[in-house]
Coordinates of C-alpha atoms (C1' of nucleotides) in Angstrom, one line a residue:
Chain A
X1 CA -14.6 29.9 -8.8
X2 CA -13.4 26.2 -8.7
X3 CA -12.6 25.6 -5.0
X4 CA -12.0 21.7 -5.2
X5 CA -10.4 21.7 -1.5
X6 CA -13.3 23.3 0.7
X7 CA -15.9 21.4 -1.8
X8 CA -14.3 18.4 -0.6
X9 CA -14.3 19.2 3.1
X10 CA -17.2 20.1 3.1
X11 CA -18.5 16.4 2.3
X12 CA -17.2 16.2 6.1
X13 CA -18.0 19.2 8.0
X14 CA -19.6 22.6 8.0
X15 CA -17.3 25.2 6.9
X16 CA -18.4 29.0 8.1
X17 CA -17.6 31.7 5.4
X18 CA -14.6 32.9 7.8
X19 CA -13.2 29.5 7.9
X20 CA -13.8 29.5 3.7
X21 CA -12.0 33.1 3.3
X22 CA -9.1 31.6 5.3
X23 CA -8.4 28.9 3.4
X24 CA -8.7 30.7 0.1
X25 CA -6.5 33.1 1.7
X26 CA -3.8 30.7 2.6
X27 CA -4.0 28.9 -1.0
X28 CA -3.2 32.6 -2.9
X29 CA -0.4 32.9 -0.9
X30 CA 2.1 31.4 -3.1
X31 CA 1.2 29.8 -5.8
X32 CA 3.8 27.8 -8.7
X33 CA 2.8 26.0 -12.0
X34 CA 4.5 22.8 -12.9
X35 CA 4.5 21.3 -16.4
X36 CA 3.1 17.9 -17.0
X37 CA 5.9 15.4 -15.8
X38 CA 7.7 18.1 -14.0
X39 CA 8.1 16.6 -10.8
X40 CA 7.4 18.9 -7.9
X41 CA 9.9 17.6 -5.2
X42 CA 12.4 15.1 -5.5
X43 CA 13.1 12.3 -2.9
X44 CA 16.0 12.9 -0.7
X45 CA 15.1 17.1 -0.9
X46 CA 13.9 19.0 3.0
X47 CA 10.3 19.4 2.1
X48 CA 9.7 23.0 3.5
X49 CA 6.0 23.4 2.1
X50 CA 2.3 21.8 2.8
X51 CA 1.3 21.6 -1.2
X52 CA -2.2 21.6 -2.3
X53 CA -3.0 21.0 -5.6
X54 CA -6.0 23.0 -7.0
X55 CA -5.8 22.4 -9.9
X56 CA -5.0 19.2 -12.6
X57 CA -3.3 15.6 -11.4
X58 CA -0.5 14.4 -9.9
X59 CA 1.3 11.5 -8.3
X60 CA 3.3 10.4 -5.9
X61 CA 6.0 7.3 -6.8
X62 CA 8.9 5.7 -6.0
X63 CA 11.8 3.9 -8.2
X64 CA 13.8 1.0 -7.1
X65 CA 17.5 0.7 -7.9
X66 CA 17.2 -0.5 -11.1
X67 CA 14.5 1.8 -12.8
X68 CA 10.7 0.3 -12.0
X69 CA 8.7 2.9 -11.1
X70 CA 5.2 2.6 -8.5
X71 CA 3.0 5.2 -8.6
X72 CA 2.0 5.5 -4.8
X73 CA -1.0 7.8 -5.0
X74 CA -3.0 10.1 -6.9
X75 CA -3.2 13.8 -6.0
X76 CA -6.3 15.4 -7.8
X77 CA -7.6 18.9 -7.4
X78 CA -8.3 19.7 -3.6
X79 CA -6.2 17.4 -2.8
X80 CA -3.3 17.7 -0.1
X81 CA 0.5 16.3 -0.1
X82 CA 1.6 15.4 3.9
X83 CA 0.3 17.6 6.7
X84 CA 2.8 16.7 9.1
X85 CA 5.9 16.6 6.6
X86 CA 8.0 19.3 8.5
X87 CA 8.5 16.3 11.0
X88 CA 10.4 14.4 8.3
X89 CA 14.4 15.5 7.7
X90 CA 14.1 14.4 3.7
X91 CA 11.8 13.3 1.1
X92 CA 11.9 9.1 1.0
X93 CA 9.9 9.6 -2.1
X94 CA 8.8 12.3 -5.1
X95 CA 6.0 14.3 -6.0
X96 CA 5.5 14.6 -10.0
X97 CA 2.7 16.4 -12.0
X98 CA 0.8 14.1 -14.3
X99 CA -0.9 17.1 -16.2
X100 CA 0.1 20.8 -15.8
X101 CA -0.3 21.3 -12.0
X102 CA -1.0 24.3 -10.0
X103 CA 0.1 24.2 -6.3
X104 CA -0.1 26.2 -3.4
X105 CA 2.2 26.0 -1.3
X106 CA 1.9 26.1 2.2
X107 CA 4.6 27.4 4.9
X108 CA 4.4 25.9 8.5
X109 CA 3.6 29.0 10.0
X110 CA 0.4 30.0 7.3
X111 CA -0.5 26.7 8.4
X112 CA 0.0 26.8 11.8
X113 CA -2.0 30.4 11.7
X114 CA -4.9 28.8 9.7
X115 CA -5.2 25.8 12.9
X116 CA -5.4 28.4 15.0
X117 CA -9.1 30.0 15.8
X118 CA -10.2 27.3 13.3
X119 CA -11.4 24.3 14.4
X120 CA -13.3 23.2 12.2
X121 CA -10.9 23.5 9.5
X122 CA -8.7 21.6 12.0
X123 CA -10.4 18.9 12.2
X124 CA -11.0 18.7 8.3
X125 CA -7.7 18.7 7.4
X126 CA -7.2 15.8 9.8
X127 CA -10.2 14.0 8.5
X128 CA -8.4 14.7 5.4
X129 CA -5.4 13.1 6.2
X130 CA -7.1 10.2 7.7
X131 CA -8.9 9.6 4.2
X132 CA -5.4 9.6 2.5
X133 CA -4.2 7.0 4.9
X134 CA -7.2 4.9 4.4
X135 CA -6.6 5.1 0.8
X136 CA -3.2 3.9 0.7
X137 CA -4.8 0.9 3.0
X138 CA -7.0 0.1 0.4
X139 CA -4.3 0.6 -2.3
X140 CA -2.5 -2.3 -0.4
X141 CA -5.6 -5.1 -0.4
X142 CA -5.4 -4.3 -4.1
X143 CA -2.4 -5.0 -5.3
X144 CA -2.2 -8.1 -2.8
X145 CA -5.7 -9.4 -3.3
X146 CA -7.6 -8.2 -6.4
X147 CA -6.7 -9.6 -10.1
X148 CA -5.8 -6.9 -13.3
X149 CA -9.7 -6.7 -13.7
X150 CA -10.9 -6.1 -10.0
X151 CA -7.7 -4.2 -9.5
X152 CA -8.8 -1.6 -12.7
X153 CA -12.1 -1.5 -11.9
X154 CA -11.2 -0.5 -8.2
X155 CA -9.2 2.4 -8.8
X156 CA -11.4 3.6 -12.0
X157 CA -14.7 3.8 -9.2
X158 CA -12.2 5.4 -6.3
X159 CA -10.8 8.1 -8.7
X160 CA -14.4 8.8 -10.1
X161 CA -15.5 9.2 -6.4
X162 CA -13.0 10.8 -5.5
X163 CA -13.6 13.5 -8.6
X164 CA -17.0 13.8 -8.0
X165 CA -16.5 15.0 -4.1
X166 CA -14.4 17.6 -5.4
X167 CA -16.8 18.8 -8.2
X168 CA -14.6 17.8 -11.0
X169 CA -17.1 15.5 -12.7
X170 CA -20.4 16.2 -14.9
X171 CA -22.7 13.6 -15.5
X172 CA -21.0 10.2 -15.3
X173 CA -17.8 11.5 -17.0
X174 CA -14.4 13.1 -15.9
X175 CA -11.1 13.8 -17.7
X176 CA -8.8 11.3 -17.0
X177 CA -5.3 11.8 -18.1
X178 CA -3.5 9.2 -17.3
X179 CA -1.8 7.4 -19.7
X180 CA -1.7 3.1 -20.2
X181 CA 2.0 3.2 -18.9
X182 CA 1.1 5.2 -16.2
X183 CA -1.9 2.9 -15.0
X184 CA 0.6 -0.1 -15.2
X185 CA 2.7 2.0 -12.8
X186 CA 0.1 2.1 -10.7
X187 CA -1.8 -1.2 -10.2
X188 CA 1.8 -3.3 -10.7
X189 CA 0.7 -4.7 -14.1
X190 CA 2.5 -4.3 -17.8
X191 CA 1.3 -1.9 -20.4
X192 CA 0.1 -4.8 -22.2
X193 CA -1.9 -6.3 -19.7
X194 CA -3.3 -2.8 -18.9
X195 CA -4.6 -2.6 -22.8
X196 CA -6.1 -5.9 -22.1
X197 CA -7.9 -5.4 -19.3
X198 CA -9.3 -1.9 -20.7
X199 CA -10.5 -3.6 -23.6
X200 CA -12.1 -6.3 -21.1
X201 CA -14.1 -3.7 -19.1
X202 CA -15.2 -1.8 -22.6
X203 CA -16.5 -4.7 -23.8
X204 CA -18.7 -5.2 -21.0
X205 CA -20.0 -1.6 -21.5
X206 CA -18.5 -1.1 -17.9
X207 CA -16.4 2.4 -18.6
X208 CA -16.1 4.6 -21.9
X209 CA -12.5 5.6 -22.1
X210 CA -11.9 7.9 -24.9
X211 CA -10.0 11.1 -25.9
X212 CA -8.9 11.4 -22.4
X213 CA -12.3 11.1 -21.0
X214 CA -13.4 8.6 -18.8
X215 CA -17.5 7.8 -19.0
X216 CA -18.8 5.3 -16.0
X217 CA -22.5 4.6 -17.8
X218 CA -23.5 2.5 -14.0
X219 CA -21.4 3.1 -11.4
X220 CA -23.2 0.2 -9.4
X221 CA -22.1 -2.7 -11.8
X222 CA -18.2 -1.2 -12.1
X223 CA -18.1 -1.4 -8.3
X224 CA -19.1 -4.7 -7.9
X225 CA -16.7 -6.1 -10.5
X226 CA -14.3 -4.5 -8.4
X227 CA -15.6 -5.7 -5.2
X228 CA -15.7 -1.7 -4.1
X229 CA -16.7 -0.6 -0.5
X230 CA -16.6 3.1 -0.5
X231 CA -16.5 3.3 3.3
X232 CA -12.9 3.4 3.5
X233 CA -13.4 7.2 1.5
X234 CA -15.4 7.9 4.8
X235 CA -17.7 10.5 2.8
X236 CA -21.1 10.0 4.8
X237 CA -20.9 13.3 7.1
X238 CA -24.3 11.9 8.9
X239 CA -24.2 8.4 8.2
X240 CA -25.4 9.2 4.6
X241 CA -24.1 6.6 2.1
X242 CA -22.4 7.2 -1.5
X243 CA -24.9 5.5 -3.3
X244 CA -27.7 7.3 -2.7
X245 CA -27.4 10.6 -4.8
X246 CA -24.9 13.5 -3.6
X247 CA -26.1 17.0 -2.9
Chain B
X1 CA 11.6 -3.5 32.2
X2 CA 10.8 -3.8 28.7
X3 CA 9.7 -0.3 27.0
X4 CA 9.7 -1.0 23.8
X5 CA 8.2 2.2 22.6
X6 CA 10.4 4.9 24.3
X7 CA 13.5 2.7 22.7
X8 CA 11.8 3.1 19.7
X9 CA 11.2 7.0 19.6
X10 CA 14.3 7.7 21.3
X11 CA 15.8 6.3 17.5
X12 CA 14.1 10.1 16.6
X13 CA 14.8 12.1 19.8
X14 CA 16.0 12.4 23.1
X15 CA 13.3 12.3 25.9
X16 CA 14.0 13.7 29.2
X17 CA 13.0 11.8 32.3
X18 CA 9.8 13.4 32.8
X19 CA 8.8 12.5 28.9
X20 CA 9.3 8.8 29.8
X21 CA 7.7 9.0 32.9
X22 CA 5.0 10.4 31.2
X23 CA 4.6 7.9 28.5
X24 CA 5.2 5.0 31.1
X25 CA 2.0 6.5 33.6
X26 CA -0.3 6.9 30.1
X27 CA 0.9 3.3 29.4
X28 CA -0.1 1.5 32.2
X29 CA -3.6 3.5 32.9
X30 CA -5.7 1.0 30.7
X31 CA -4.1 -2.5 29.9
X32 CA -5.7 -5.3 28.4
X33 CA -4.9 -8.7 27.3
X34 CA -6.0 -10.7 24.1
X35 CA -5.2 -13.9 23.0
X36 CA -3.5 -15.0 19.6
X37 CA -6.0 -14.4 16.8
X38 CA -8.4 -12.3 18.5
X39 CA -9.8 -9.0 17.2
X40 CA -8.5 -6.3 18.7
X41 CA -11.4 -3.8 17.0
X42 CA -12.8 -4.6 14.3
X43 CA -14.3 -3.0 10.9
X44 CA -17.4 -1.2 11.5
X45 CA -16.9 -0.3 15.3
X46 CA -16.4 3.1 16.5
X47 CA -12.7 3.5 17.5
X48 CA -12.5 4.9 21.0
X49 CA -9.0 4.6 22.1
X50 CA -5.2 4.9 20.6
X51 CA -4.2 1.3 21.0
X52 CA -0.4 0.8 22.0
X53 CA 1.0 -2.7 21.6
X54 CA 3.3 -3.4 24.7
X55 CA 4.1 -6.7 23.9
X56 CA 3.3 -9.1 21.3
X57 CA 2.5 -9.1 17.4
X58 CA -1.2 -7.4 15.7
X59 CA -2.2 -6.5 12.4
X60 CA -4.2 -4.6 10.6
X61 CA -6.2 -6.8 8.0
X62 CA -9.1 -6.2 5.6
X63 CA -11.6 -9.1 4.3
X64 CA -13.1 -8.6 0.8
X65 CA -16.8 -9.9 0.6
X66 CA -15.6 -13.3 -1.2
X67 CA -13.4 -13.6 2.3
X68 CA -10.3 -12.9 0.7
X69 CA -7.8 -11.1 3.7
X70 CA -5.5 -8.6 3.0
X71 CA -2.7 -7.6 6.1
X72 CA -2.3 -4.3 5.6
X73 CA 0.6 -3.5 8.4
X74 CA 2.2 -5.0 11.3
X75 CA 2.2 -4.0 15.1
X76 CA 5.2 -4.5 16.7
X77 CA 6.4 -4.0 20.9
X78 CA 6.0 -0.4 20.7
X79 CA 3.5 0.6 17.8
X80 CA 0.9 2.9 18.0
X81 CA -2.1 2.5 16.3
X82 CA -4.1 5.5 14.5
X83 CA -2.6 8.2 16.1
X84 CA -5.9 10.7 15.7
X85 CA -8.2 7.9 15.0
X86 CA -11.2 10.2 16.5
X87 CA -12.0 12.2 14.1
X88 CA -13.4 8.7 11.8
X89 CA -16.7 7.5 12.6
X90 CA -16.1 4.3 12.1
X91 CA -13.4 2.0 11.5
X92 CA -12.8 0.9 8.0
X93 CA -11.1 -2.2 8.6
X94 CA -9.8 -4.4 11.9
X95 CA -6.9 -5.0 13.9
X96 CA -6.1 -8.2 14.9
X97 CA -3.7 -10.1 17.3
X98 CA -1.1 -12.7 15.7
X99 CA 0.5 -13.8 19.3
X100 CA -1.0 -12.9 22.4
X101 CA -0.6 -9.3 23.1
X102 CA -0.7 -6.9 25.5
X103 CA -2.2 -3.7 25.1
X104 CA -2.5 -0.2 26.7
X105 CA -5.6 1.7 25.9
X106 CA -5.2 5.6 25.8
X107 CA -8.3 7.6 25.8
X108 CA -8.4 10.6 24.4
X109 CA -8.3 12.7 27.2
X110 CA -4.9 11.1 28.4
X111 CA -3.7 11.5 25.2
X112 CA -4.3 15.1 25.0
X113 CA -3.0 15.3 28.4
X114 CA 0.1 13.9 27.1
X115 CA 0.7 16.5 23.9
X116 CA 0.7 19.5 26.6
X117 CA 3.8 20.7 28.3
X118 CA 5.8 17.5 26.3
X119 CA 6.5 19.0 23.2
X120 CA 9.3 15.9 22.6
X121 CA 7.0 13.2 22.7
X122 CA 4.2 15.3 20.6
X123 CA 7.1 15.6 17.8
X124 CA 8.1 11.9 18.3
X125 CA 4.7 10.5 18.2
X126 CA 4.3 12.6 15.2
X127 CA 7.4 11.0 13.7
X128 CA 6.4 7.6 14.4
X129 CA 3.0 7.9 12.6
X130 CA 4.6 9.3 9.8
X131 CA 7.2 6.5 9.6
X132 CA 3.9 4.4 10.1
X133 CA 2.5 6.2 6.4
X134 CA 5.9 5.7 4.9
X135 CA 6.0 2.0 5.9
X136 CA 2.5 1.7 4.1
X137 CA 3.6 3.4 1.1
X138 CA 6.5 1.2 1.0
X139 CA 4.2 -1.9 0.7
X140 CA 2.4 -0.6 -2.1
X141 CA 6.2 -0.2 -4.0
X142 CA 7.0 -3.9 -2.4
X143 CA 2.9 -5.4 -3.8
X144 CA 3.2 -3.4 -7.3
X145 CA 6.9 -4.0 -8.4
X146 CA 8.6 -6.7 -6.4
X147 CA 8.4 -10.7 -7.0
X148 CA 7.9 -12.9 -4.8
X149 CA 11.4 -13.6 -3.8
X150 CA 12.4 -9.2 -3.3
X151 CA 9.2 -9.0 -1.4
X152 CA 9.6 -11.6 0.9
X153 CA 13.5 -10.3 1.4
X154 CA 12.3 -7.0 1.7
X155 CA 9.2 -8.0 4.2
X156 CA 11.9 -10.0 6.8
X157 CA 14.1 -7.1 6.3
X158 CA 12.0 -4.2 7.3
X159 CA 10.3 -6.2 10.4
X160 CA 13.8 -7.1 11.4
X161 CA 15.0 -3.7 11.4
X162 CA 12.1 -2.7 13.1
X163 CA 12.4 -5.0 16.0
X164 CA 15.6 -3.7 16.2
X165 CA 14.5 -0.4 16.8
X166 CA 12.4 -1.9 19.4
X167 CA 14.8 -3.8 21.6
X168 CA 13.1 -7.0 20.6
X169 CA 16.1 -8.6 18.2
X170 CA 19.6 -10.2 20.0
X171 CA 22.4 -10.6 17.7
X172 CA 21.1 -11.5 14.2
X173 CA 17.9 -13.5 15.3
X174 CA 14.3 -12.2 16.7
X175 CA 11.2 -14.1 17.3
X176 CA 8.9 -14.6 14.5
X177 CA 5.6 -15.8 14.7
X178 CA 4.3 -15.4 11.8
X179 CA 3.0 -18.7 9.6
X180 CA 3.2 -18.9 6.1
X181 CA -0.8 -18.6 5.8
X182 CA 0.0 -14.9 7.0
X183 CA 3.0 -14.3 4.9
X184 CA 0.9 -15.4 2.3
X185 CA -2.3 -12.6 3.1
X186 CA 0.5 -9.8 3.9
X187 CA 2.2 -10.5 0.6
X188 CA -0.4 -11.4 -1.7
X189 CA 0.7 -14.8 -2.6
X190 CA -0.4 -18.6 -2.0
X191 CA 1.0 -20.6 1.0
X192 CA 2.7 -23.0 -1.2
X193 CA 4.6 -19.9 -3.3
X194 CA 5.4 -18.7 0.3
X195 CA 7.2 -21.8 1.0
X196 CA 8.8 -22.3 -2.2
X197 CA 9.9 -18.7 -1.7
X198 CA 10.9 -19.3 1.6
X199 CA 13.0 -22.5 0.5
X200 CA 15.0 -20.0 -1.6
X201 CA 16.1 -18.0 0.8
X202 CA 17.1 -20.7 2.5
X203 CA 19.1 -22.6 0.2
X204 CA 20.8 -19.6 -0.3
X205 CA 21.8 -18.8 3.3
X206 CA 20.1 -15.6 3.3
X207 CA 17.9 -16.3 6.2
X208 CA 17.5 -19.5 9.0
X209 CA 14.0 -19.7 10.0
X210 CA 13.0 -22.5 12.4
X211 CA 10.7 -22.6 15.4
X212 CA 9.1 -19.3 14.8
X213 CA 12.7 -17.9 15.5
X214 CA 14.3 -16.1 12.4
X215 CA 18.1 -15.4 11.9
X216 CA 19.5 -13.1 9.0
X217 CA 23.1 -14.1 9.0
X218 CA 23.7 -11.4 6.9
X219 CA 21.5 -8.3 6.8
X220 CA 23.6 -6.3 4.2
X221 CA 23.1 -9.7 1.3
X222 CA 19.2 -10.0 2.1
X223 CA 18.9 -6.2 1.9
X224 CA 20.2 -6.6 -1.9
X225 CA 18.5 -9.1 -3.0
X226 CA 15.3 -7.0 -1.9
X227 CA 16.4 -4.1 -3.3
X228 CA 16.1 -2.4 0.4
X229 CA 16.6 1.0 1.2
X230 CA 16.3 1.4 4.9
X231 CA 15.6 5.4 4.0
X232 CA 11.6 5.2 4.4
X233 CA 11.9 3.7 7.9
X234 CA 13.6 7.2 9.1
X235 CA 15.7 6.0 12.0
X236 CA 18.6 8.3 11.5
X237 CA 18.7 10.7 13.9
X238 CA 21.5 13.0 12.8
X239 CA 22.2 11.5 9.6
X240 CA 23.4 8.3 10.9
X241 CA 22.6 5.3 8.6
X242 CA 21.1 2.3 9.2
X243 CA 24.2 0.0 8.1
X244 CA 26.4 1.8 10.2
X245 CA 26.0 -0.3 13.8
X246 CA 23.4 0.9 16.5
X247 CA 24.4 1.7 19.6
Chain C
dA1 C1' -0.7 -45.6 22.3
dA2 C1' -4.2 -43.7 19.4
dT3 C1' -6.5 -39.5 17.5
dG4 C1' -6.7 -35.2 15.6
dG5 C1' -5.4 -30.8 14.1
dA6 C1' -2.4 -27.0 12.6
dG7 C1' 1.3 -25.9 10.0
dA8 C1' 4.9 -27.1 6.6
dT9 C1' 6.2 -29.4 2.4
dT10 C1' 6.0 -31.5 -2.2
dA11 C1' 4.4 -32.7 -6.8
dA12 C1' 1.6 -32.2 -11.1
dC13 C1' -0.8 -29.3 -13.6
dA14 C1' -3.2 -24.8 -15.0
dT15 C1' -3.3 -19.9 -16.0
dA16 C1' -2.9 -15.0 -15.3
dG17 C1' 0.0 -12.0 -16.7
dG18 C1' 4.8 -10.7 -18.6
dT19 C1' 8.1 -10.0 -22.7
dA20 C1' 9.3 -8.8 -27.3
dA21 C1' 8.2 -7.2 -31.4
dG22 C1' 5.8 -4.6 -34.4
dG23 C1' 1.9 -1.8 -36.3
dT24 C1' -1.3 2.5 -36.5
dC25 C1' -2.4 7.0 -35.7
dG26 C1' -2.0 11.8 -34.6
dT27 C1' 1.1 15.7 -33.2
dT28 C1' 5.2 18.3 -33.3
dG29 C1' 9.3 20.2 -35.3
dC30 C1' 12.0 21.4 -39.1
Chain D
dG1 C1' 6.3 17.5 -46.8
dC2 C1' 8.4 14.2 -43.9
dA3 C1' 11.0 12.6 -39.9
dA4 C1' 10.5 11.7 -35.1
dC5 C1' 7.9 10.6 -31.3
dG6 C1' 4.5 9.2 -28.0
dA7 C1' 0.3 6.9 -27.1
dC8 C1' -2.3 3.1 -28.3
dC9 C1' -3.2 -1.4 -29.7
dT10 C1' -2.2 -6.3 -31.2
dT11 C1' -0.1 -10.9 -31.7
dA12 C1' 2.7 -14.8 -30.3
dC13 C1' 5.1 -16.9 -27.0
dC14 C1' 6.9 -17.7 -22.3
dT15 C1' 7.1 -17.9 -17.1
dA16 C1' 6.1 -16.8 -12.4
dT17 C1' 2.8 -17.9 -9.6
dG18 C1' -1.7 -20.2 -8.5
dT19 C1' -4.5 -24.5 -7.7
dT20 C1' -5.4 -28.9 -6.0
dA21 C1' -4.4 -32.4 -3.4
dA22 C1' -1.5 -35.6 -1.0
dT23 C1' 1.9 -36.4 2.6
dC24 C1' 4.6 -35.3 6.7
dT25 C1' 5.7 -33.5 11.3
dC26 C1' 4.9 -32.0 15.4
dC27 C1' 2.1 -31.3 19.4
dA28 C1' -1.9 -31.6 22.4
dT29 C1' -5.7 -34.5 23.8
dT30 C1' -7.8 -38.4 25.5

DNA sequence: AATGGAGATTAACATAGGTAAGGTCGTTGC
DNA sequence: GCAACGACCTTACCTATGTTAATCTCCATT
């Protein structure tokens, strides 16, 4: 019933109902649970699989030598880990679950077989990949450029958007699981800093962060305190921008 | 004389002749020239070609509204830029010379061309734009957790291990044109913490950097005081490490 | 030789954000 | 029931880095 992946593609191309059995198809195949913090590879492990979350968060991070920890990326539902990873002899990172996860994992030759006599799911998947890249980009000007409050209110609008286009948000809200600590991983910033700046943005009635559940009341003013361009999310399949309304 | 990228992916793979006589034909079908600082592409415009740098330094920058810049990645003699760049729309941000730089233009046709019947340079290219995601990842680590001093260690180390790669280094030196304006917009820090930063690593022998020429008398110290692993770079073909000596 | 500009350098001062310590609250386990 | 714990919040203090602005050094022009 929740199909977060072909939702998402589907912000980018027309998916026929063969191309939508196949992909379901593929995602039953094997399918494993993780527990929240479990991580689901380990740096310096062969990855062997394609992983596709469909369901809670995850992360991808890195420590150095002497324990700090950077979160890399989010994974949400829908969401893919490395296309092209069978290139790669070992990991040069990890994969954790932030929430209870469930993953499907994808073998090279299911995915090889889905490519083929699929173009159009082809072509998503790369436009996929291409967004993921994109993100990272901007995941660089922020922690170079933006301060804590910019840098907050950046990744609060991309995660929102990024919820929305794979139908995991009602209204103006979402879950949003992530804990202070885990946020300071993310945007480079202390736990302390991160309470700070949260308590900035609710007292400017920008976000509503409560009981796990994130409330954006106006999209519009968050974004521009973050000086947020969504067009590196490349979600306008005909030149149709994210501002005016979806669907 | 100089082929910069076919030293580069034979680090991954051995190429017979009629792989580099491939990539040497596809080079040379569409070469242009720019001059230092001139856009390359630039944000908005739709991406037509896979840009190979032949000779010279780009980047890849993003401006915020309030004209703050952000580099986002390096070109080097031998990088590729957005392997399958065709299936955006339009670019989301714009690449940039540094030096004057030579550049071969591949359309998409030629690069197609390329992929069939040269299944070695389809898996190398693969590698390299996969090295090119880990290299990005391993900026967001270097922006969120490193200060100024690891990230500048780390920064010199990876582009010198990269020229490396690329024939482009002699001994322990290798051009560097760089100013400290760009260090500053590639690391996220003010020209005057740049040299400061710089000044450190100089008063502690880690690096001599004079007339845009930079020499690492010792690669192994400056590696440590980054905390550098040279794993997310990829270069060991058959488990060979990076400290061991090339060649 | 004088002029001008880009880049590097330095100093004096300001501040965003880090560190350390501790407190509250709710949940889990025994 | 209470101990232990994890998430969160807060305060006080400290430091890495930013800002501003002045100076210096090369080169390239004229």
């Amino acid at each position: 019933m929740r199909r977060p992946l072909i939702r998402k593609l589907e912000k980018f191309t027309r998916l026929s109902q063969a191309d939508k059995d196949m992909l379901l198809r593929i995602a039953a195949q094997r399918v494993r649970r993780f527990a929240a913090r479990e991580d689901i590879i380990h740096e310096g492990e062969k990855p062997e699989f394609i992983n596709l979350i469909s369901e809670g968060w995850a992360c991808r991070y890195k420590t150095l030598q002497d324990g700090r920890r950077q979160i890399i990326a989010f994974f949400l539902p829908g969401d893919l880990c490395d296309l092209n990873v069978f290139v790669l002899k070992e990991m040069d990172h990890s994969i954790g679950a932030i929430t209870p996860v469930v993953v499907s994992e994808i073998s090279r030759t299911a995915f090889d077989e889905m490519m083929i006599g699929h173009p159009r799911i082809t072509q998503a998947l790369w436009w996929e990949s291409l967004v993921a890249a994109a993100i990272q980009r901007e995941w660089t000007v922020n922690l170079g450029q933006r301060d804590a409050l910019e840098r907050m209110a950046h990744l609060l609008c991309e995660l929102f958007i990024r919820l929305e286009a794979a139908g995991c948000t009602s209204n103006s809200s979402c879950e949003f699981p992530l804990t202070q600590t885990e946020l300071g991983e993310t945007l480079g910033m202390s736990t302390v800093h991160v309470n700070r700046t949260l308590q900035e943005l609710r007292a400017s009635n920008l976000i509503v962060l409560k009981d796990r559940t994130l409330t954006i009341p106006n999209l519009k003013a968050l974004q521009d305190v973050a000086l947020f361009n969504p067009n590196y999310l490349h979600l306008d399949r005909e030149g149709r921008h994210l501002d005016a309304n979806e669907e």
